[in-house]
mmCIF file of N, CA and C in Angstrom:
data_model
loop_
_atom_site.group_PDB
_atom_site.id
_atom_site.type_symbol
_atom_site.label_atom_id
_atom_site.label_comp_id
_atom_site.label_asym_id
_atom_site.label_seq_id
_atom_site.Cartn_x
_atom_site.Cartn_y
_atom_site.Cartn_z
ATOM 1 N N UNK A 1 0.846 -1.203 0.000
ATOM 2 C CA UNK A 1 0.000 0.000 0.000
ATOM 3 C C UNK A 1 0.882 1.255 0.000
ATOM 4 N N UNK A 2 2.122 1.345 1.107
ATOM 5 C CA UNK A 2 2.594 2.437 1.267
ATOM 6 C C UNK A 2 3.629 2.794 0.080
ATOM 7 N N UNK A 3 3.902 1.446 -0.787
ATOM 8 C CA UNK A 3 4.644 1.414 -1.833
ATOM 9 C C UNK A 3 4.258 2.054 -2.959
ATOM 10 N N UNK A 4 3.141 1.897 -3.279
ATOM 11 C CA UNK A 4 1.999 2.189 -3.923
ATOM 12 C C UNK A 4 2.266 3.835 -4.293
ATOM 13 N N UNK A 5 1.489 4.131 -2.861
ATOM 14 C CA UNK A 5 1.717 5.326 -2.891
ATOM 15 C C UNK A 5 3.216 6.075 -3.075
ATOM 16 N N UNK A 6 4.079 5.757 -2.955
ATOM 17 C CA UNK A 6 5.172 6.450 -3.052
ATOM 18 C C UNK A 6 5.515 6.112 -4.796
ATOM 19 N N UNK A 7 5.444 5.022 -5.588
ATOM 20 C CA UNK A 7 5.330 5.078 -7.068
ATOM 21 C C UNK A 7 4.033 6.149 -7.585
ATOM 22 N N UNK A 8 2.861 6.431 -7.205
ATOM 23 C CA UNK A 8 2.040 7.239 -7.447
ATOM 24 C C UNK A 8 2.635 8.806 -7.113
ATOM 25 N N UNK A 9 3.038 8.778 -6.142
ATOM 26 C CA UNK A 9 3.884 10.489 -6.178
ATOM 27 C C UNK A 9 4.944 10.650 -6.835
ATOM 28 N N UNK A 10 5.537 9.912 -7.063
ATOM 29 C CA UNK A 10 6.859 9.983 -8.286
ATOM 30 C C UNK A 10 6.300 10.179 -9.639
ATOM 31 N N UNK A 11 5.652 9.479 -9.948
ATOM 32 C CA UNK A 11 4.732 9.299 -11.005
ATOM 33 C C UNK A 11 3.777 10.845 -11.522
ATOM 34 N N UNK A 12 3.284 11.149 -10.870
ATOM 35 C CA UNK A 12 2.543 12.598 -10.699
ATOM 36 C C UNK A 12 3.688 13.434 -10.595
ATOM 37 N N UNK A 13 4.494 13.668 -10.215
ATOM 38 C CA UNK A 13 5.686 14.604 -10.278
ATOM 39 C C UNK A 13 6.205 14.414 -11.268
ATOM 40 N N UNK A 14 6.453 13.307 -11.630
ATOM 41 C CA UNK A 14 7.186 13.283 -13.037
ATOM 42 C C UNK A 14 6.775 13.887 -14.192
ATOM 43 N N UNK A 15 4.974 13.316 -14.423
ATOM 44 C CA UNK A 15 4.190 14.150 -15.041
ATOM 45 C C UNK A 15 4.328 15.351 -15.271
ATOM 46 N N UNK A 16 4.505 16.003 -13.940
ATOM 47 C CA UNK A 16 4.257 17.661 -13.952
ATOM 48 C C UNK A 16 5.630 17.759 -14.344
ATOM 49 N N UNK A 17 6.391 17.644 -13.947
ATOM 50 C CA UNK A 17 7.790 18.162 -14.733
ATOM 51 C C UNK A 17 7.417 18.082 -16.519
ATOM 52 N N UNK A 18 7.423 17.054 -17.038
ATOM 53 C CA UNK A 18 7.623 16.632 -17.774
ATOM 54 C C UNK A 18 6.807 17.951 -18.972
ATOM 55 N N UNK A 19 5.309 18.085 -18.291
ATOM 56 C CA UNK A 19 4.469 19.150 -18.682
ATOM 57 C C UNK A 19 4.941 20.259 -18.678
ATOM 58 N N UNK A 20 6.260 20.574 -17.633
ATOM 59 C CA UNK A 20 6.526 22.228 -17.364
ATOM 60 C C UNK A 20 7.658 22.183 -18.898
ATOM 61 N N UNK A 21 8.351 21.163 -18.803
ATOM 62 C CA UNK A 21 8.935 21.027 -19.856
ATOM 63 C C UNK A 21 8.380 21.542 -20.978
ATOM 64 N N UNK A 22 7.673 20.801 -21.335
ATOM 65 C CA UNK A 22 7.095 20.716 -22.553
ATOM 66 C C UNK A 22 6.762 21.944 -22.938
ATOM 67 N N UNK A 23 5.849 22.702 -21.812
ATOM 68 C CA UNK A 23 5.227 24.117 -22.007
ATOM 69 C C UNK A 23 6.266 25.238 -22.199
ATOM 70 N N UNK A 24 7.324 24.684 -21.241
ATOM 71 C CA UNK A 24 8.574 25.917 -21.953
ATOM 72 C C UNK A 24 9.107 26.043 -22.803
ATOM 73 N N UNK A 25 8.988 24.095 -23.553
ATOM 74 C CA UNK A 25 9.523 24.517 -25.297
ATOM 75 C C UNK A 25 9.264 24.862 -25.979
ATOM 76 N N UNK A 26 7.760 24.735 -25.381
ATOM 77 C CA UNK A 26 6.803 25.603 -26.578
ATOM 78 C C UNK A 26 6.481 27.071 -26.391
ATOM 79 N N UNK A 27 6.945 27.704 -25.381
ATOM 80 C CA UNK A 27 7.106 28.962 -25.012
ATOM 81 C C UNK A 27 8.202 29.648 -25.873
ATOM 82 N N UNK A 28 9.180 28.969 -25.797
ATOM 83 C CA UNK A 28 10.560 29.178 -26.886
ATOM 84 C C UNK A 28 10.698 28.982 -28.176
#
């Protein structure tokens, strides 16, 4: 369970990085 959750917050963070990324290349 607690494993779980700690792959689910990595996971969601990664996401969002991945999105900020993205949005700044396309900002540039």
């Amino acid at each position: 369970m607690i494993l779980m959750d700690i792959v689910l917050m990595i996971f969601s963070s990664l996401i969002l990085v991945i999105c900020i990324l993205v949005g700044v290349a396309f900002m540039v």
